[in-house]
Short mmCIF file of C-alpha atoms in Angstrom, two decimals:
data_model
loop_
_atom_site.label_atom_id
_atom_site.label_comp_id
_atom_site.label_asym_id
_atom_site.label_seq_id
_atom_site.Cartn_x
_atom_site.Cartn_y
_atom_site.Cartn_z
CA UNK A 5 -125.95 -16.23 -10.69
CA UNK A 6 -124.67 -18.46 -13.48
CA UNK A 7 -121.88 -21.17 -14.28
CA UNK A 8 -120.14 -17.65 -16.05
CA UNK A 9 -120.73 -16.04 -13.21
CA UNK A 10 -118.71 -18.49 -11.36
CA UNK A 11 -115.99 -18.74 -13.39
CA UNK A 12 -115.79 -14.95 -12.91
CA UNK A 13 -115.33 -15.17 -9.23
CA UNK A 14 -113.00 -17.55 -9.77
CA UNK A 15 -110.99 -15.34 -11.64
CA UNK A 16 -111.21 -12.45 -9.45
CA UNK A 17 -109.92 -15.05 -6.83
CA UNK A 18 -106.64 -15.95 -8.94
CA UNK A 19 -105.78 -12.25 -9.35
CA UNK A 20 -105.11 -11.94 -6.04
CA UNK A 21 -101.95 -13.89 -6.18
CA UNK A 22 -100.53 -11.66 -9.08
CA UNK A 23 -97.17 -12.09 -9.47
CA UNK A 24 -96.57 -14.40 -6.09
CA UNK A 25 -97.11 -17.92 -8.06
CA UNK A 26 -94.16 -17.81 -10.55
CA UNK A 27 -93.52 -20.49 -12.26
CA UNK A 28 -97.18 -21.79 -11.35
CA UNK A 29 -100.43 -20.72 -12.99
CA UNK A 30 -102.86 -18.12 -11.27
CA UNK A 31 -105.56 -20.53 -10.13
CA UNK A 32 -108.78 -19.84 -8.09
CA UNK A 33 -111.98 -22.05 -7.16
CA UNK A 34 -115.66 -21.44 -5.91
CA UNK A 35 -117.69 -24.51 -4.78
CA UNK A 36 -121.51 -23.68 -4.95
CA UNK A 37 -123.86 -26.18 -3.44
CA UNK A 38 -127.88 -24.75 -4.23
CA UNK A 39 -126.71 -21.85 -5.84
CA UNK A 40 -124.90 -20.76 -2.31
CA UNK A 41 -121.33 -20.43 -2.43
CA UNK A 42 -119.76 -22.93 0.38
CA UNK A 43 -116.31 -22.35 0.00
CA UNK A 44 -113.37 -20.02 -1.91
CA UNK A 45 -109.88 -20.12 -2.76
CA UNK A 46 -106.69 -19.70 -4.69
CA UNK A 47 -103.66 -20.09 -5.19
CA UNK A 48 -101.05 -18.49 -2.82
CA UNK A 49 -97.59 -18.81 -3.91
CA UNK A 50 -95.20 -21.50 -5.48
CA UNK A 51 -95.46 -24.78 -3.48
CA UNK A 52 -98.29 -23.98 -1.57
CA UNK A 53 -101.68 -25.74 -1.59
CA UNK A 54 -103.65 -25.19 -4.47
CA UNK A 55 -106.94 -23.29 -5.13
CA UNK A 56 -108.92 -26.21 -4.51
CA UNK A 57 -107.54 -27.18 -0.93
CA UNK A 58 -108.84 -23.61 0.04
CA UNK A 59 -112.28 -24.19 -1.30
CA UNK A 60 -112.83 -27.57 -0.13
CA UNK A 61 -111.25 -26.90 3.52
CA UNK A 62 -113.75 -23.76 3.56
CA UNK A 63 -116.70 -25.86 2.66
CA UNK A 64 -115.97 -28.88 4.37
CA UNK A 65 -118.90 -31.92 4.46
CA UNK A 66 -120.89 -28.72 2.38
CA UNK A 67 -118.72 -29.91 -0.79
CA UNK A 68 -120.52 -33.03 -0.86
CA UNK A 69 -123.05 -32.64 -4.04
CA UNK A 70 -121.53 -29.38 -4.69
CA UNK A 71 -120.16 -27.94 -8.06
CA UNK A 72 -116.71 -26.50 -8.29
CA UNK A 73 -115.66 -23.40 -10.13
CA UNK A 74 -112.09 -23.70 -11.17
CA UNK A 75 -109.91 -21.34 -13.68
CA UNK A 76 -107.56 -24.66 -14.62
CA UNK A 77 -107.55 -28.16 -14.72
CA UNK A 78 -107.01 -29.95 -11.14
CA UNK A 79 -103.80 -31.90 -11.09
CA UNK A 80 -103.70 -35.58 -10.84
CA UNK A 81 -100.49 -36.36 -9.58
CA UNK A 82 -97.63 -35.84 -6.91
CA UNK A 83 -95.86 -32.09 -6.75
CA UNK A 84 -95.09 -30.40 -4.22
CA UNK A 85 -98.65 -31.33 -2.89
CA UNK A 86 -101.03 -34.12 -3.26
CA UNK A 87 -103.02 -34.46 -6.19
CA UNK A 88 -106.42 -31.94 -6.24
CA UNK A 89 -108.43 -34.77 -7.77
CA UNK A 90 -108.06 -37.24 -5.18
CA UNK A 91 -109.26 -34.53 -2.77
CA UNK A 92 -112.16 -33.37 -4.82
CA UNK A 93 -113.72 -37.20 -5.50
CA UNK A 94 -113.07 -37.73 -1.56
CA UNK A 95 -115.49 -35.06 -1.05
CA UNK A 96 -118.04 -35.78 -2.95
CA UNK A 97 -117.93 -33.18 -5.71
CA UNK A 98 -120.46 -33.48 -8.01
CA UNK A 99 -119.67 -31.31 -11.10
CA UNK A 100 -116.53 -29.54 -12.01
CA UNK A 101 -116.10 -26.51 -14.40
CA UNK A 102 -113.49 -25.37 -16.01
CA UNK A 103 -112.12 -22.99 -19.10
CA UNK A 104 -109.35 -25.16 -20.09
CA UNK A 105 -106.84 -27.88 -19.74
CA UNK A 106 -103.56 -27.49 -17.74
CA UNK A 107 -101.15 -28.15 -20.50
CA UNK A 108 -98.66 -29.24 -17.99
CA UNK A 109 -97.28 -32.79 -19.62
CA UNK A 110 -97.84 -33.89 -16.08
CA UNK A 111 -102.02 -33.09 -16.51
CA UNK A 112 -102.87 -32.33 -20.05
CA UNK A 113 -106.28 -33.88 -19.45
CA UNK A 114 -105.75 -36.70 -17.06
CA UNK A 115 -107.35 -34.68 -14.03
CA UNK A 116 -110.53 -34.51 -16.07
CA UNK A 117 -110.53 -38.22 -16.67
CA UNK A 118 -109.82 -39.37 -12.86
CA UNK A 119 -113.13 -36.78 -11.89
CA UNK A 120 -114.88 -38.40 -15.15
CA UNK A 121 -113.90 -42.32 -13.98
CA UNK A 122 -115.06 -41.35 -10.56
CA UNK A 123 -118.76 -40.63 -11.86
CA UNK A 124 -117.99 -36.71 -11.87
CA UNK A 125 -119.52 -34.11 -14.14
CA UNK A 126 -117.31 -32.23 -15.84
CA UNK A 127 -117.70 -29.55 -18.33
CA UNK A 128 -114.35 -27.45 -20.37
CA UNK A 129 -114.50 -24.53 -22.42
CA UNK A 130 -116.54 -21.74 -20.59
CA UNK A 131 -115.17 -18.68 -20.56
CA UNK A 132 -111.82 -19.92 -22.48
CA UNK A 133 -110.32 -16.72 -23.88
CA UNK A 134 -110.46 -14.76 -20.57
CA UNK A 135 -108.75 -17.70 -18.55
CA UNK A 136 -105.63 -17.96 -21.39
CA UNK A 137 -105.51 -14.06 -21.14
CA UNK A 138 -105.15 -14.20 -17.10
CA UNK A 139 -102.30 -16.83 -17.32
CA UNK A 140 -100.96 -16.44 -20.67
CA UNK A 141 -97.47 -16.37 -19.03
CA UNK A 142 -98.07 -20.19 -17.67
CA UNK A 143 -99.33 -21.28 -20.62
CA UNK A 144 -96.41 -20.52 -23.03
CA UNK A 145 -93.23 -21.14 -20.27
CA UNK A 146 -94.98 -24.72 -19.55
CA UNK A 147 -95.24 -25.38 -22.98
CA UNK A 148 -91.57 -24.16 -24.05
CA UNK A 149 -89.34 -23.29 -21.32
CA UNK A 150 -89.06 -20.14 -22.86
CA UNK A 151 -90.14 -16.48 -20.67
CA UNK A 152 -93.57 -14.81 -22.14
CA UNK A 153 -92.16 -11.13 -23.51
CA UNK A 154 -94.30 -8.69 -22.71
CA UNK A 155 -93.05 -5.32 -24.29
CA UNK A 156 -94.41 -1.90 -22.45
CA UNK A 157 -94.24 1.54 -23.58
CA UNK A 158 -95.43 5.25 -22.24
CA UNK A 159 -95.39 7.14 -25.29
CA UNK A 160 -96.89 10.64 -26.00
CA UNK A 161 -100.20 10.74 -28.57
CA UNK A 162 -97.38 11.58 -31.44
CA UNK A 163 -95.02 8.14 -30.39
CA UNK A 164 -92.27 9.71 -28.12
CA UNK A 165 -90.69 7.92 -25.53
CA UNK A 166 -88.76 11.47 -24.43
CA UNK A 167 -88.43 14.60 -25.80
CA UNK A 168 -84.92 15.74 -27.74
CA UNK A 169 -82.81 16.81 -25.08
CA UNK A 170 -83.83 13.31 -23.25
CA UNK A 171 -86.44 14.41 -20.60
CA UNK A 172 -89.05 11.38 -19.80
CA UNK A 173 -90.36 12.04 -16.60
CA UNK A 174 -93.04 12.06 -16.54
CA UNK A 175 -94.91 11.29 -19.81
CA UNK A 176 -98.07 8.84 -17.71
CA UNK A 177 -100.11 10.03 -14.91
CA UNK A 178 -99.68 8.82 -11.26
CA UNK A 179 -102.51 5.78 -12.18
CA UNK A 180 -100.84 4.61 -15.15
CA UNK A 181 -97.84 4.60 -13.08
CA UNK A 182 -98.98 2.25 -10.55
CA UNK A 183 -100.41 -0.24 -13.02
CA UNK A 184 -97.04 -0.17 -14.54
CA UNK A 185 -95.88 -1.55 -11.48
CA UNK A 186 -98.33 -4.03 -10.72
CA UNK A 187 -96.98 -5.60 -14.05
CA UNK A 188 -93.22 -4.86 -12.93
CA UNK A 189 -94.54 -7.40 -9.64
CA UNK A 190 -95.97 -9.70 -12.43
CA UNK A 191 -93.07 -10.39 -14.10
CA UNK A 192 -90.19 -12.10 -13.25
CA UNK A 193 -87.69 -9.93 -14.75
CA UNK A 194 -87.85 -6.34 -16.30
CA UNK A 195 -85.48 -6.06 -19.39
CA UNK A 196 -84.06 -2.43 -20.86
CA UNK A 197 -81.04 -1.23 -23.32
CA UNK A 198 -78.01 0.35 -21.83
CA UNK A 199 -78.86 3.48 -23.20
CA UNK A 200 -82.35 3.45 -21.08
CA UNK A 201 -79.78 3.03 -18.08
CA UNK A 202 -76.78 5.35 -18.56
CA UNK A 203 -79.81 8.64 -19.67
CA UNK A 204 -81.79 7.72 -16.48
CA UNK A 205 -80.18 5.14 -13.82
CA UNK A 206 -83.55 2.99 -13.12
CA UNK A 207 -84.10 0.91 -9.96
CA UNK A 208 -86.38 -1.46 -11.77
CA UNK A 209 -87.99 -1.96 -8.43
CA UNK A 210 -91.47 -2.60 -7.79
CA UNK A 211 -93.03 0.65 -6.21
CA UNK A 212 -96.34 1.48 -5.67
CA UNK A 213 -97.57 -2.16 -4.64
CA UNK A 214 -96.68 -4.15 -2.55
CA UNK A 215 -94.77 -7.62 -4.27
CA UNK A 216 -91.94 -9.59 -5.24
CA UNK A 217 -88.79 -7.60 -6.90
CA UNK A 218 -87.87 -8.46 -10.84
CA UNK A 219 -84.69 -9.37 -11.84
CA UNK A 220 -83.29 -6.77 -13.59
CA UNK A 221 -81.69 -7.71 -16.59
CA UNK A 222 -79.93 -5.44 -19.11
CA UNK A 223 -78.98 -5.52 -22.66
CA UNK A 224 -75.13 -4.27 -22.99
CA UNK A 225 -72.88 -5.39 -25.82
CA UNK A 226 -69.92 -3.59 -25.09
CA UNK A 227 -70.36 -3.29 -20.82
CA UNK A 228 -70.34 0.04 -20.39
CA UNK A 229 -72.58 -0.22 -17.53
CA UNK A 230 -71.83 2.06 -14.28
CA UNK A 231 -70.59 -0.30 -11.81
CA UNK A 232 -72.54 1.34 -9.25
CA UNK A 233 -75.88 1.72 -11.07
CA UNK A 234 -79.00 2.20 -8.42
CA UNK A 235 -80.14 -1.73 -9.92
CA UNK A 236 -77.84 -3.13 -8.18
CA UNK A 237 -79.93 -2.51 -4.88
CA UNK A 238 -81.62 -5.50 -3.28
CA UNK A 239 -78.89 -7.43 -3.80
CA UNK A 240 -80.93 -8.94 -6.92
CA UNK A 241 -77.96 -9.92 -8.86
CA UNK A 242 -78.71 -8.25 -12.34
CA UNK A 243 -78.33 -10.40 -15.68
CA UNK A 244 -76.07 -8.34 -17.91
CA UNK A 245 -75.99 -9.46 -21.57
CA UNK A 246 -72.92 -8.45 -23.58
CA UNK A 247 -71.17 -9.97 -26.56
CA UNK A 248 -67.02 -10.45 -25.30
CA UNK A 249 -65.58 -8.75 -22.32
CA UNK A 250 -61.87 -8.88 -20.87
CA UNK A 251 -61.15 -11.16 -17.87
CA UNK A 252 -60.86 -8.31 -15.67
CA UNK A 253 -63.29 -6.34 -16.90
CA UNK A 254 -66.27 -8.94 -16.02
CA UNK A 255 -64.41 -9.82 -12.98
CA UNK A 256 -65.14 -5.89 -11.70
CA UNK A 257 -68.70 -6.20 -12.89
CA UNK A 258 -69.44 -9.55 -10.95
CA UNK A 259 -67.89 -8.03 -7.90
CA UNK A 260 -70.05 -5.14 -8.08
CA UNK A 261 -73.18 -7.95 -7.81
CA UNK A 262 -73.68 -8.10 -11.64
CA UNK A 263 -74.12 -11.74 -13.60
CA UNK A 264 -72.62 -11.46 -16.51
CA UNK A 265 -73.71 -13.68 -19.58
CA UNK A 266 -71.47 -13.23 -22.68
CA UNK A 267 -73.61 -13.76 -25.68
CA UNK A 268 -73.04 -12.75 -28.86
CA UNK A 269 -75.25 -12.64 -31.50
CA UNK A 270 -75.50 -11.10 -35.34
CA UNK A 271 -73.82 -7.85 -36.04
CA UNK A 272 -72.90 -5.59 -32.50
CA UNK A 273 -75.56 -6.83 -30.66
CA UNK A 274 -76.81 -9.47 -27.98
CA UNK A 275 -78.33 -12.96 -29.00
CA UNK A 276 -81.65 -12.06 -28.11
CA UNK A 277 -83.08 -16.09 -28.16
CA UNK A 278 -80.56 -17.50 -27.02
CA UNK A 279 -80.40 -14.95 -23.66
CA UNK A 280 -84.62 -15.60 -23.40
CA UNK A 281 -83.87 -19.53 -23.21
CA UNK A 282 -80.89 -18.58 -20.83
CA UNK A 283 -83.15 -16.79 -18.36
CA UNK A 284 -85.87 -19.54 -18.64
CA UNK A 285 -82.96 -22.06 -18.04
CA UNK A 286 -82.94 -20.20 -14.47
CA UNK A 287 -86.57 -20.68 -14.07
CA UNK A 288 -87.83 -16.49 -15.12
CA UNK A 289 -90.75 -17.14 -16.88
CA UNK A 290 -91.69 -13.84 -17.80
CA UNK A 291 -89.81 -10.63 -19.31
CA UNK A 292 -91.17 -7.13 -18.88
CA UNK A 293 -89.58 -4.76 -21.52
CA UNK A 294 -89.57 -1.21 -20.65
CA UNK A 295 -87.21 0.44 -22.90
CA UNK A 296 -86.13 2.16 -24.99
CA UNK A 297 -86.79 2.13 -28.64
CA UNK A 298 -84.15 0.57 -29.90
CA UNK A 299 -84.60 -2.43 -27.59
CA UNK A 300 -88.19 -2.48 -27.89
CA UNK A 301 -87.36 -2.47 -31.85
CA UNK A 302 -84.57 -5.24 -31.75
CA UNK A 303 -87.08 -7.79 -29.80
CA UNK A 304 -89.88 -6.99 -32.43
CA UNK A 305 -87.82 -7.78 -35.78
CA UNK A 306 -86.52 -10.70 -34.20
CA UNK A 307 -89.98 -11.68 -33.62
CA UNK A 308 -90.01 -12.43 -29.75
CA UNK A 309 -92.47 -10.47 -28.54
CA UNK A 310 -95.50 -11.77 -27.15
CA UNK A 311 -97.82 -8.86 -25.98
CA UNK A 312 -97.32 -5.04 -26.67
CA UNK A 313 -98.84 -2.57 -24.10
CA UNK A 314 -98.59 1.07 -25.13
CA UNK A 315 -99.80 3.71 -22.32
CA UNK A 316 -100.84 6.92 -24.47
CA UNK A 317 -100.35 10.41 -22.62
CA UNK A 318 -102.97 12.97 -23.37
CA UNK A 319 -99.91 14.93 -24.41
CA UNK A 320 -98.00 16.06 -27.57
CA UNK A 321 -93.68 16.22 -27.48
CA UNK A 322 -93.24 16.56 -31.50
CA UNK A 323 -89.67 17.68 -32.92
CA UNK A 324 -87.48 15.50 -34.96
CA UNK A 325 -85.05 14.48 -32.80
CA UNK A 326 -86.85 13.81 -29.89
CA UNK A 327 -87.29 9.70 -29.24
CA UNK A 328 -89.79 7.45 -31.11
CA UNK A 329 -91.41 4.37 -29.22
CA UNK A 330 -90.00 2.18 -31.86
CA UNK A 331 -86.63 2.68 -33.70
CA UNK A 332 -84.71 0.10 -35.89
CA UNK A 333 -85.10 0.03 -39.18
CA UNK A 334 -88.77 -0.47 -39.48
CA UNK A 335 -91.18 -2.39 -41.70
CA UNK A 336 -90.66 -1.48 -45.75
CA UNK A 337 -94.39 -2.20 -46.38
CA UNK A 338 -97.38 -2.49 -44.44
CA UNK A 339 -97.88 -5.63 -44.84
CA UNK A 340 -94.30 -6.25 -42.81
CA UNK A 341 -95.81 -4.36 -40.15
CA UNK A 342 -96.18 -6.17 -36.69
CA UNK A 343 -100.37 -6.54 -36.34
CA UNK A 344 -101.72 -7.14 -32.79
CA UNK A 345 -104.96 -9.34 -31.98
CA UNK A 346 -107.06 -9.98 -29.17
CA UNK A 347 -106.79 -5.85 -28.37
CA UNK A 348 -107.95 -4.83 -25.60
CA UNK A 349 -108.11 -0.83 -24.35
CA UNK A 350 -108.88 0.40 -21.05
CA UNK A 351 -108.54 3.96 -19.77
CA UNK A 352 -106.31 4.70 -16.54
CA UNK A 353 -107.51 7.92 -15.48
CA UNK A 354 -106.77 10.55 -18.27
CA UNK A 355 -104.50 7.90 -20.29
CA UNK A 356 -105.20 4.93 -22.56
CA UNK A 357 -103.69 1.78 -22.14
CA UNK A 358 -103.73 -0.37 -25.43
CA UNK A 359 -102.86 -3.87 -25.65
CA UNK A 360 -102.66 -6.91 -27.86
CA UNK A 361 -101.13 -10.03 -28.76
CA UNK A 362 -98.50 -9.97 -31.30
CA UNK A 363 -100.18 -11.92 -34.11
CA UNK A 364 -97.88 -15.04 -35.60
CA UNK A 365 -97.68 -16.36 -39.08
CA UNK A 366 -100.33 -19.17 -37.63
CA UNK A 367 -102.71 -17.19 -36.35
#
């Protein structure tokens, strides 16, 4: 095996926490001494040790002259544990690899240069794109303090969401389903439009997996929601968005278990940046948008999406009425369509999940 091959074990490692580390990266080590792996670990959940604690307890006096395999910078300072680096030169470490820099203002490169002052070898950049993929949620909530939007859609082949008279389940196989749940237990809150919740009355639970439960959070300008809608369960405490509602109206929806945010934005609807920073303000660093088109489409022209994920059916709804993925308004030209990068398409049994970046001005 190689220094790549590693890294990918590494990785494999860090996936194992999905969804349990919120607000903290998806970390995991290897330490190799003679081309034998001596010790493993990750990352567990939010204020527990770190990847490299694992590794090094695993390996014990094996770490000395070893290399370590690591999918982020080690940290340098005082957290909620002691600093990685001081660990890792105590051992005797000899060589560290790693894909990238923790662009935590508290790291940022200093945990490279204590290993580098303390005669370490250390080596950045392998295998870069795959570890900003695996914790591209970290990397842009550290850097901004705003959630990573990650917009999701099961459409038919012809770019329904549900047919005319409002059917939609099921349009994905039982696979497709799961994995759309294993990204419900990624995120830290699962966003949809009112009209997504009066047609079908979601949970927004995770099912499926086993994991932590999203905040549900829904988009309502005018609070018409049910007061007894099935996401209130789990005592989760929902995030409704609205624009202005009477004194006793939002009292009866914060009885029922509801936090209401009044914010309103342009036109009838919901000030979509300002309710991102809100919910990043309260420490959700991730959004998972599920529906429907409208929603999907108000989050895209206001350019706040950061991935799209569309799971194609092997099946064809047609008729004019029936619901596209996307509504709005839409681009005028082509070149005013929203372009995705770093695609990426895998097939879930009989359907195809497709998946890209959203693709800035900058890039």
């Amino acid at each position: 095996m190689n220094d790549d091959d590693f890294l990918r074990l590494a990785f494999d490692l860090a996936e194992i926490a999905e969804g349990d580390t919120s607000p903290n990266p998806l970390v995991g080590a290897v330490l190799v001494r003679d081309g034998e792996i001596v010790g493993r670990g990750y990352h567990r959940t939010f204020g527990g040790p770190h990847a490299e604690v694992y590794a090094l307890d695993e390996a014990g006096d094996r770490a000395r002259g070893a290399t370590l395999y690591v999918t982020l910078e080690p940290c340098s300072h005082f957290g909620k544990t002691p600093p990685c680096t001081d660990r890792l030169i105590h051992a005797g470490v000899a060589r560290v690899v790693a894909p990238i820099e923790d662009p935590n203002p508290l790291v940022a490169g200093r945990g490279f240069d204590a290993l580098r002052a303390a005669g370490i070898e250390v080596e950045v950049g392998r295998l870069r794109d795959s570890a900003r993929r695996q914790n591209e949620i970290f990397l842009k909530f550290i850097r901004t303090g705003i959630p990573f939007v990650h917009l999701k859609l099961a459409v038919s082949l012809d770019g329904r969401l549900a047919t005319r008279t409002g059917d939609t389940r099921w349009i994905t196989g039982e696979a497709t389903q799961i994995l759309a749940h294993r990204w419900r237990r990624r995120h830290a809150a699962v966003l949809v439009g009112i009209g997504t919740v009066l047609a079908d009355d979601p949970e927004l639970t995770v099912r499926h997996v086993v994991g932590r439960q999203p905040v549900p959070v829904v988009l309502d300008a005018r609070g018409r929601i049910p007061l007894a809608a099935r996401l209130l369960a789990g005592n989760r405490q929902p995030v409704l968005a609205t624009r202005s509602l009477t004194a006793a109206h939002r009292a009866k929806l914060e009885t029922a278990g509801f936090r209401v945010w009044e914010l309103p934005g342009k036109g009838e609807g919901v000030d979509l940046p300002r309710l991102l920073a809100c919910l990043g303000e309260i420490g959700i660093d991730s959004v998972l948008i599920e529906g429907g088109g409208e929603t999907a489409a108000s989050f895209l022209e206001a350019g706040l999406v950061d991935r799209v994920s569309f799971l194609l059916a092997p099946i064809l709804i047609g008729g004019r009425s029936a619901v596209p993925a996307i509504g709005g308004l839409g681009a005028e030209r082509l070149a005013d369509a929203v372009r995705l990068v770093d695609v990426t398409t895998t097939w879930v049994g009989p359907d195809l999940v497709y998946s890209g970046l959203v693709r800035r001005a900058d890039t």
